[in-house]
Amino acid sequence: MVISNIDEGGDKVSRCLKDIKYLLSAFEASSDGILLSDYLGNVVYVNKAYEGVTGLKKEELVGKNLNDLLRDKVFNRAISLAVLKDKKPVSVIHQYVTGKDALTTASPIFDENEKLIGVISNTRNISELVRLRKELDKSRMMAQKYSDELSQLRKEQLKLEGLIYKSQAMVDTLEFALKAAPFDSTILITGESGTGKEVLAKFIHQHSPRKDGPFIRVNCSAIPGELFESELFGYEPGAFTGASSQGKVGLFELAHEGTILLDEVGELDLSAQPKLLRVLQEMEVHPVGADKPVKIDVRVLAATNVNLEEEVKNGNFREDLYFRLNVLPIKIPPLRERREDILEMASYFLEKLNKKYKKNIILTEEVENILNNYSWPGNVRELENLIEYLFIVNLEEQITIEQLPSWILTEHVMEDYFSERDGNTSRLNYILDMYEKNIITVALKKHNSVKETAKTLDVHPSTLFRKIKKHNIQIDFD
């Protein structure tokens, strides 16, 4: 009985030892480093993989308390202690003296009564992952660097093509134009006068498969209805009275295998619109006096500064032609809606003139501020013309407020007024006072003398002094 009982107990112990041996063998076979500590923080087991990752020997650790190992600086941190305290898993990434990076996760061990009896710490060598991550980060940095360089080169190329921009609005516009460029679909470019519709049309042509073909611009507003066919379709010799004896090739044929821009298409004579529609539908033209039509291969772009939808409603533009043109609509925003582009363009235009005439003229900060806040009803064309005007009339190295045209200064004064008045109803005297103050200030800066300023403004010096005092204008002559 006793023997039987001893044998039974011996079997249990044997099985338990066998299980422990199996578990330890599994730990030793693991490629992850494993450290076991009891509920007091004493290290009870370390496998070979742990030694390999950390560089610490089993003899240095087993039987030692984690607190003592920390104190003796064998460890610089022991997350198992945090697990013993909070009874929650903890993970950290750490680099050991071996130079290996490792992810260590320490987890609490509970018995069947949910009592904490120890901690198992799993340490995985992630040096290769860290290396790959660093390589990936480096590759991303290089990719970003190349992307930035390409973007800068692209901007320089666009400058050569006449496209200068900084605003997100123009970035979006050009991105869409680039997407549309490879296709032969008709594009309708809309925008106020002077926004650069023709420049954008050329940009689309240059980035299309037809870039080596001709680019023909047609000013629809300059072609009378009765001459539309002969100009765009051409004519045979002697087709009508006054026709050339050699005939004439139409603009559509001249654009064969290239691009034709129908500029100011909103001004096209109503009688010519069905003829244009037929060309767009059939891709063929019928020269005046010819027996048969001629097939053409062209990409059609159209541009207008009028609202074609309104023109359709008013009966001035055919709806079917509008839909035929408006396959891919692109709207160029006015300059006042993309103010980030104003100084970018101004600098470009000024730099171009400086290079051409071997000068180094710059804009003062005050002038830049005024230009940046002007409404630019004439858009890019007005800005370019103004910079050229200022470059010519300027005799110094800087373009100052004195050279600015009166209409720009007037608007600047009005903007200052309304910003100070918070949009309240204006008083004429107040506006006139601000305008007078601005004129006197500019004149004083220009002449550097009260006497000369009074003479220029055709007022007595004493009157000028009173106004200087009234407006609290600071005199600071050299």
Coordinates of C-alpha atoms in Angstrom, one line a residue:
M1 CA 0.0 0.0 0.0
V2 CA 2.7 2.3 1.1
I3 CA 4.9 1.2 -1.8
S4 CA 2.0 1.5 -4.1
N5 CA 1.4 5.0 -2.9
I6 CA 5.1 5.8 -3.2
D7 CA 5.1 4.6 -6.8
E8 CA 2.1 6.7 -7.5
G9 CA 3.7 9.8 -6.0
G10 CA 6.9 9.0 -7.9
D11 CA 5.1 8.9 -11.2
K12 CA 3.7 12.4 -10.5
V13 CA 7.1 13.8 -9.7
S14 CA 8.6 12.1 -12.7
R15 CA 5.9 13.5 -15.0
C16 CA 6.4 17.0 -13.5
L17 CA 10.2 16.8 -13.9
K18 CA 9.6 15.6 -17.5
D19 CA 7.3 18.5 -18.2
I20 CA 9.9 21.0 -16.7
K21 CA 12.7 19.4 -18.7
Y22 CA 10.5 19.7 -21.9
L23 CA 9.7 23.3 -21.1
L24 CA 13.4 24.2 -20.5
S25 CA 14.4 22.4 -23.7
A26 CA 11.8 24.5 -25.6
F27 CA 13.2 27.7 -23.9
E28 CA 16.8 26.7 -24.9
A29 CA 15.7 26.1 -28.5
S30 CA 14.1 29.5 -28.7
S31 CA 15.8 32.1 -30.8
D32 CA 14.4 34.7 -28.4
G33 CA 16.2 35.5 -25.2
I34 CA 14.2 34.4 -22.1
L35 CA 14.8 35.4 -18.5
L36 CA 12.6 34.1 -15.7
S37 CA 12.4 35.8 -12.3
D38 CA 10.3 34.9 -9.3
Y39 CA 7.8 37.1 -7.4
L40 CA 10.7 38.6 -5.3
G41 CA 12.6 39.6 -8.4
N42 CA 15.2 36.8 -8.2
V43 CA 16.5 35.5 -11.6
V44 CA 15.8 31.8 -11.7
Y45 CA 16.5 31.0 -15.4
V46 CA 18.3 32.5 -18.5
N47 CA 18.6 30.7 -21.9
K48 CA 21.5 30.8 -24.3
A49 CA 19.8 33.2 -26.7
Y50 CA 19.5 35.8 -23.9
E51 CA 23.2 35.5 -23.4
G52 CA 23.8 36.0 -27.1
V53 CA 21.6 39.1 -27.4
T54 CA 22.7 40.9 -24.1
G55 CA 26.3 39.7 -23.8
L56 CA 25.6 38.7 -20.2
K57 CA 26.5 35.3 -18.9
K58 CA 24.0 33.0 -17.1
E59 CA 26.4 32.8 -14.1
E60 CA 26.2 36.6 -13.7
L61 CA 22.4 36.6 -13.5
V62 CA 20.9 33.4 -12.1
G63 CA 20.4 33.5 -8.3
K64 CA 20.8 37.3 -8.3
N65 CA 18.1 39.8 -7.5
L66 CA 17.1 42.3 -10.2
N67 CA 17.5 45.2 -7.8
D68 CA 21.0 44.2 -7.0
L69 CA 21.8 43.8 -10.7
L70 CA 20.5 47.3 -11.2
R71 CA 22.6 48.7 -8.3
D72 CA 25.7 47.0 -9.6
K73 CA 25.0 48.4 -13.1
V74 CA 24.8 45.0 -14.7
F75 CA 21.4 46.3 -16.0
N76 CA 20.6 49.9 -16.7
R77 CA 17.0 49.1 -16.5
A78 CA 14.9 46.1 -15.4
I79 CA 11.3 46.2 -16.8
S80 CA 10.5 43.0 -14.9
L81 CA 10.5 45.0 -11.7
A82 CA 7.9 47.3 -13.2
V83 CA 5.8 44.2 -14.0
L84 CA 6.1 42.9 -10.5
K85 CA 4.8 46.3 -9.2
D86 CA 2.0 46.9 -11.7
K87 CA 1.2 43.3 -12.7
K88 CA 0.9 44.4 -16.4
P89 CA 3.1 43.6 -19.4
V90 CA 5.8 46.1 -20.4
S91 CA 7.7 46.4 -23.7
V92 CA 10.8 48.4 -24.5
I93 CA 13.4 48.7 -27.3
H94 CA 16.9 48.7 -26.0
Q95 CA 20.4 48.5 -27.4
Y96 CA 22.8 46.2 -25.4
V97 CA 26.6 46.3 -25.0
T98 CA 26.7 43.8 -27.9
G99 CA 25.5 46.6 -30.1
K100 CA 22.3 44.6 -30.8
D101 CA 18.9 46.3 -30.8
A102 CA 16.3 44.2 -29.0
L103 CA 12.6 44.4 -28.2
T104 CA 12.0 43.1 -24.7
T105 CA 8.5 42.3 -23.4
A106 CA 8.1 41.3 -19.8
S107 CA 4.8 39.6 -18.8
P108 CA 3.5 38.6 -15.3
I109 CA 3.0 34.9 -14.5
F110 CA 0.0 34.0 -12.3
D111 CA -0.9 30.7 -10.6
E112 CA -4.3 29.1 -10.7
N113 CA -5.4 31.5 -7.9
E114 CA -4.4 34.6 -9.9
K115 CA -1.5 35.1 -7.5
L116 CA 1.6 36.6 -9.0
I117 CA 4.4 34.1 -8.9
G118 CA 7.0 35.5 -11.3
V119 CA 7.8 37.3 -14.6
I120 CA 8.9 36.0 -17.9
S121 CA 10.9 38.4 -20.0
N122 CA 11.2 37.7 -23.8
T123 CA 14.0 39.6 -25.6
R124 CA 14.0 39.5 -29.4
N125 CA 17.0 40.6 -31.5
I126 CA 15.6 43.3 -33.9
S127 CA 18.9 44.7 -35.1
E128 CA 18.1 43.7 -38.7
L129 CA 14.7 45.3 -38.4
V130 CA 16.2 48.5 -37.0
R131 CA 18.8 48.5 -39.8
L132 CA 16.1 48.1 -42.4
R133 CA 14.1 50.8 -40.8
K134 CA 17.1 53.1 -40.9
E135 CA 17.7 52.2 -44.5
L136 CA 14.1 52.9 -45.2
D137 CA 14.2 56.2 -43.5
K138 CA 17.3 57.1 -45.4
S139 CA 15.7 56.0 -48.7
R140 CA 12.7 58.1 -47.9
M141 CA 14.9 61.1 -47.1
M142 CA 16.7 60.6 -50.4
A143 CA 13.5 60.2 -52.2
Q144 CA 12.2 63.4 -50.7
K145 CA 15.4 65.2 -51.6
Y146 CA 15.2 64.0 -55.2
S147 CA 11.5 65.0 -55.3
D148 CA 12.3 68.5 -54.0
E149 CA 15.1 68.8 -56.6
L150 CA 12.9 67.6 -59.4
S151 CA 10.2 70.0 -58.2
Q152 CA 12.7 72.9 -58.3
L153 CA 13.9 71.8 -61.8
R154 CA 10.2 71.6 -62.8
K155 CA 9.6 75.1 -61.5
E156 CA 12.6 76.4 -63.4
Q157 CA 11.3 74.7 -66.6
L158 CA 7.8 76.2 -66.0
K159 CA 9.4 79.6 -65.7
L160 CA 10.9 79.1 -69.1
E161 CA 7.5 78.3 -70.4
G162 CA 6.0 81.4 -68.8
L163 CA 4.3 79.8 -65.8
I164 CA 5.3 81.2 -62.4
Y165 CA 3.4 80.2 -59.4
K166 CA 3.5 79.4 -55.7
S167 CA -0.1 79.1 -54.7
Q168 CA -1.9 75.8 -54.2
A169 CA -4.6 76.9 -56.6
M170 CA -2.2 77.0 -59.5
V171 CA -0.5 73.8 -58.4
D172 CA -3.9 72.1 -58.6
T173 CA -4.6 73.8 -62.0
L174 CA -1.3 72.6 -63.5
E175 CA -1.7 69.1 -62.1
F176 CA -5.0 68.8 -63.8
A177 CA -3.6 70.2 -67.0
L178 CA -0.8 67.7 -66.9
K179 CA -3.3 64.9 -66.5
A180 CA -5.3 66.2 -69.4
A181 CA -2.3 66.8 -71.7
P182 CA -1.8 63.3 -73.1
F183 CA -5.4 63.0 -74.3
D184 CA -7.0 64.5 -77.4
S185 CA -10.2 65.5 -75.5
T186 CA -11.2 69.1 -76.0
I187 CA -10.3 71.5 -73.2
L188 CA -12.1 74.7 -72.3
I189 CA -9.9 77.1 -70.4
T190 CA -11.7 79.9 -68.7
G191 CA -10.5 82.8 -66.6
E192 CA -10.5 86.6 -66.5
S193 CA -8.6 88.6 -69.1
G194 CA -4.8 88.5 -68.4
T195 CA -4.8 85.4 -66.3
G196 CA -2.6 83.5 -68.7
K197 CA -5.0 81.3 -70.7
E198 CA -2.8 81.2 -73.8
V199 CA 0.3 80.4 -71.7
L200 CA -1.6 77.4 -70.1
A201 CA -2.7 76.3 -73.6
K202 CA 0.9 76.2 -74.8
F203 CA 1.9 74.4 -71.6
I204 CA -0.7 71.7 -72.4
H205 CA 0.5 71.4 -76.0
Q206 CA 4.2 71.1 -74.9
H207 CA 3.3 68.3 -72.6
S208 CA 1.2 66.4 -75.1
P209 CA 2.2 63.8 -77.7
R210 CA 1.6 66.6 -80.2
K211 CA 4.4 68.8 -78.8
D212 CA 6.5 68.4 -82.0
G213 CA 3.5 69.5 -84.1
P214 CA 2.3 73.1 -84.8
F215 CA 0.5 75.2 -82.2
I216 CA -1.9 77.6 -83.9
R217 CA -3.7 80.3 -82.1
V218 CA -7.0 81.7 -83.6
N219 CA -8.4 84.9 -82.2
C220 CA -12.1 84.2 -82.7
S221 CA -13.2 87.8 -81.8
A222 CA -11.2 89.1 -84.7
I223 CA -12.8 86.9 -87.4
P224 CA -16.1 88.2 -88.9
G225 CA -18.8 85.6 -89.5
E226 CA -18.5 85.9 -93.3
L227 CA -14.7 85.2 -93.2
F228 CA -14.9 82.3 -90.8
E229 CA -14.9 79.5 -93.3
S230 CA -12.2 80.9 -95.6
E231 CA -9.9 81.7 -92.6
L232 CA -10.3 78.4 -90.7
F233 CA -11.1 76.0 -93.5
G234 CA -9.2 77.6 -96.3
Y235 CA -10.4 78.0 -100.0
E236 CA -9.6 76.8 -103.5
P237 CA -8.1 79.2 -106.1
G238 CA -10.7 81.6 -107.4
A239 CA -13.4 80.3 -105.0
F240 CA -14.8 83.8 -104.6
T241 CA -14.2 87.3 -105.8
G242 CA -11.0 88.6 -104.3
A243 CA -9.7 85.1 -103.5
S244 CA -6.0 84.4 -104.0
S245 CA -5.3 82.7 -107.3
Q246 CA -3.2 80.2 -105.4
G247 CA -5.9 79.4 -102.8
K248 CA -5.3 79.3 -99.1
V249 CA -4.7 76.6 -96.5
G250 CA -7.1 77.1 -93.5
L251 CA -5.9 77.3 -89.9
F252 CA -7.3 73.9 -89.0
E253 CA -5.2 72.3 -91.8
L254 CA -2.1 74.3 -90.6
A255 CA -2.6 72.8 -87.2
H256 CA -2.7 69.2 -88.6
E257 CA -1.0 66.8 -86.1
G258 CA -0.7 69.6 -83.7
T259 CA -2.9 71.8 -81.5
I260 CA -5.3 74.6 -82.4
L261 CA -6.3 77.2 -79.7
L262 CA -9.7 78.9 -80.3
D263 CA -9.0 82.0 -78.2
E264 CA -11.9 84.2 -77.2
V265 CA -14.3 81.5 -78.4
G266 CA -17.1 83.2 -76.5
E267 CA -16.9 86.1 -79.1
L268 CA -17.4 83.7 -82.0
D269 CA -20.1 84.9 -84.4
L270 CA -23.4 83.0 -83.9
S271 CA -23.5 82.1 -87.6
A272 CA -20.1 80.5 -87.5
Q273 CA -20.8 78.3 -84.4
P274 CA -22.6 75.4 -86.2
K275 CA -19.8 75.2 -88.7
L276 CA -17.3 74.9 -85.9
L277 CA -19.4 72.3 -84.2
R278 CA -19.4 70.2 -87.4
V279 CA -15.6 70.3 -87.6
L280 CA -15.4 69.2 -83.9
Q281 CA -17.8 66.3 -84.6
E282 CA -16.4 65.1 -87.9
M283 CA -12.8 66.1 -87.6
E284 CA -12.8 67.3 -91.2
V285 CA -13.0 70.7 -92.9
H286 CA -14.5 71.7 -96.3
P287 CA -12.4 74.4 -97.9
V288 CA -14.5 77.0 -99.8
G289 CA -14.8 76.0 -103.4
A290 CA -13.5 72.4 -102.8
D291 CA -15.3 69.3 -104.1
K292 CA -14.8 67.3 -101.0
P293 CA -13.9 67.7 -97.3
V294 CA -10.4 67.3 -95.9
K295 CA -9.7 65.1 -92.9
I296 CA -7.7 66.7 -90.1
D297 CA -5.9 65.5 -87.1
V298 CA -5.9 68.2 -84.4
R299 CA -6.2 68.7 -80.7
V300 CA -8.7 71.5 -80.0
L301 CA -8.3 73.8 -77.0
A302 CA -10.6 76.8 -76.4
A303 CA -10.3 79.8 -74.2
T304 CA -12.7 82.5 -73.0
N305 CA -13.1 85.2 -70.4
V306 CA -16.9 85.2 -70.6
N307 CA -19.4 82.9 -68.8
L308 CA -20.5 80.6 -71.6
E309 CA -23.3 79.1 -69.5
E310 CA -24.8 82.6 -69.3
E311 CA -24.2 83.2 -73.0
V312 CA -26.1 79.9 -73.7
K313 CA -29.0 81.1 -71.6
N314 CA -29.0 84.4 -73.3
G315 CA -29.1 82.8 -76.7
N316 CA -25.6 84.1 -77.7
F317 CA -23.8 80.7 -77.8
R318 CA -25.0 77.3 -78.9
E319 CA -25.5 74.8 -76.1
D320 CA -24.4 71.8 -78.2
L321 CA -21.1 73.6 -79.1
Y322 CA -20.6 74.6 -75.4
F323 CA -20.9 70.9 -74.4
R324 CA -18.6 69.9 -77.2
L325 CA -15.9 72.3 -76.0
N326 CA -16.4 71.8 -72.3
V327 CA -15.2 68.2 -72.1
L328 CA -12.3 69.0 -69.8
P329 CA -12.9 72.4 -68.1
I330 CA -10.0 74.3 -66.6
K331 CA -10.5 77.5 -64.7
I332 CA -7.5 79.8 -64.0
P333 CA -8.2 81.7 -60.8
P334 CA -7.7 85.5 -60.9
L335 CA -4.5 86.9 -59.3
R336 CA -6.4 88.4 -56.4
E337 CA -7.5 84.9 -55.4
R338 CA -3.9 83.6 -55.4
R339 CA -1.9 86.3 -53.7
E340 CA 1.0 84.0 -53.0
D341 CA 1.8 84.3 -56.7
I342 CA 2.0 88.1 -56.9
L343 CA 5.5 88.7 -55.5
E344 CA 6.7 85.4 -57.1
M345 CA 5.7 86.8 -60.5
A346 CA 6.9 90.3 -59.7
S347 CA 10.3 89.0 -58.8
Y348 CA 10.4 86.9 -62.0
F349 CA 9.5 89.8 -64.3
L350 CA 12.0 92.1 -62.5
E351 CA 14.7 89.5 -62.7
K352 CA 14.1 89.0 -66.4
L353 CA 14.5 92.8 -67.0
N354 CA 17.6 93.0 -64.8
K355 CA 19.3 90.3 -66.8
K356 CA 18.3 91.8 -70.1
Y357 CA 19.5 95.3 -69.2
K358 CA 22.3 94.3 -66.8
K359 CA 20.9 96.0 -63.8
N360 CA 20.1 95.0 -60.2
I361 CA 16.9 96.8 -59.3
I362 CA 14.8 95.6 -56.5
L363 CA 11.4 96.3 -54.9
T364 CA 11.3 97.9 -51.5
E365 CA 9.3 96.1 -48.8
E366 CA 6.7 98.9 -48.8
V367 CA 6.2 98.5 -52.5
E368 CA 5.9 94.7 -52.2
N369 CA 3.3 95.2 -49.5
I370 CA 1.2 97.5 -51.7
L371 CA 1.5 95.1 -54.8
N372 CA 0.5 92.2 -52.6
N373 CA -2.7 93.9 -51.5
Y374 CA -3.7 95.5 -54.9
S375 CA -6.7 93.9 -56.6
W376 CA -5.1 93.4 -60.0
P377 CA -8.1 93.7 -62.3
G378 CA -5.8 93.1 -65.2
N379 CA -4.3 90.1 -63.6
V380 CA -0.9 88.8 -64.7
R381 CA -0.7 91.0 -67.8
E382 CA -1.3 94.1 -65.6
L383 CA 1.4 93.0 -63.2
E384 CA 4.0 92.3 -65.9
N385 CA 3.3 95.7 -67.6
L386 CA 3.5 97.5 -64.2
I387 CA 6.9 96.0 -63.4
E388 CA 8.2 97.0 -66.8
Y389 CA 6.9 100.5 -66.3
L390 CA 8.5 100.8 -62.8
F391 CA 11.8 99.4 -64.1
I392 CA 11.9 102.0 -66.8
V393 CA 10.9 105.1 -64.8
N394 CA 13.1 104.1 -61.8
L395 CA 16.5 105.9 -61.6
E396 CA 17.7 104.3 -58.4
E397 CA 18.6 100.8 -57.3
Q398 CA 15.3 100.4 -55.6
I399 CA 11.7 100.8 -56.8
T400 CA 10.0 102.9 -54.1
I401 CA 6.4 104.0 -53.4
E402 CA 7.1 107.3 -55.2
Q403 CA 7.1 105.5 -58.6
L404 CA 3.8 103.7 -58.1
P405 CA 1.0 104.9 -60.3
S406 CA -1.7 107.0 -58.7
W407 CA -4.5 104.4 -59.1
I408 CA -2.6 101.8 -57.2
L409 CA -1.8 104.2 -54.4
T410 CA -5.5 105.4 -54.3
E411 CA -6.7 101.8 -53.9
H412 CA -4.0 101.3 -51.2
V413 CA -5.3 104.4 -49.3
M414 CA -8.9 103.2 -49.6
E415 CA -7.9 99.7 -48.3
D416 CA -6.1 101.3 -45.3
Y417 CA -9.2 103.4 -44.7
F418 CA -11.7 100.6 -44.7
S419 CA -9.4 98.3 -42.6
E420 CA -9.2 101.1 -40.0
R421 CA -12.9 101.8 -40.1
D422 CA -13.8 98.1 -39.9
G423 CA -16.1 98.4 -42.9
N424 CA -18.3 101.1 -41.5
T425 CA -20.0 103.7 -43.7
S426 CA -17.3 106.0 -45.1
R427 CA -17.0 109.7 -44.6
L428 CA -15.7 111.6 -47.7
N429 CA -13.6 114.0 -45.6
Y430 CA -11.8 111.2 -43.9
I431 CA -11.0 109.5 -47.2
L432 CA -9.7 112.8 -48.7
D433 CA -7.6 113.4 -45.6
M434 CA -6.0 109.9 -45.9
Y435 CA -5.3 110.5 -49.6
E436 CA -3.9 114.0 -48.9
K437 CA -1.6 112.6 -46.2
N438 CA -0.3 109.9 -48.6
I439 CA 0.4 112.4 -51.4
I440 CA 2.3 114.7 -49.0
T441 CA 4.3 111.8 -47.5
V442 CA 5.3 110.5 -50.9
A443 CA 6.2 114.0 -52.2
L444 CA 8.3 114.7 -49.1
K445 CA 10.3 111.5 -49.5
K446 CA 10.9 112.2 -53.2
H447 CA 12.0 115.9 -52.8
N448 CA 13.6 115.7 -49.4
S449 CA 12.7 119.3 -48.9
V450 CA 9.5 121.2 -47.7
K451 CA 10.2 124.0 -50.1
E452 CA 10.5 121.8 -53.2
T453 CA 7.5 119.7 -52.1
A454 CA 5.4 122.8 -51.7
K455 CA 6.5 124.0 -55.2
T456 CA 5.6 120.6 -56.7
L457 CA 2.2 120.5 -55.0
D458 CA 1.6 124.1 -55.9
V459 CA 0.9 125.2 -52.4
H460 CA 2.5 127.8 -50.1
P461 CA 5.2 126.3 -47.7
S462 CA 3.2 127.6 -44.7
T463 CA 0.1 125.7 -46.0
L464 CA 2.2 122.6 -46.4
F465 CA 3.5 122.9 -42.9
R466 CA 0.0 123.2 -41.5
K467 CA -1.0 120.0 -43.4
I468 CA 2.1 118.2 -42.2
K469 CA 1.2 119.1 -38.6
K470 CA -2.5 118.2 -39.2
H471 CA -1.6 114.8 -40.5
N472 CA 1.2 114.2 -38.0
I473 CA 3.7 113.5 -40.8
Q474 CA 7.2 112.8 -39.6
I475 CA 9.9 114.8 -41.5
D476 CA 13.2 112.9 -41.6
F477 CA 15.4 114.6 -44.2
D478 CA 19.0 113.5 -44.8

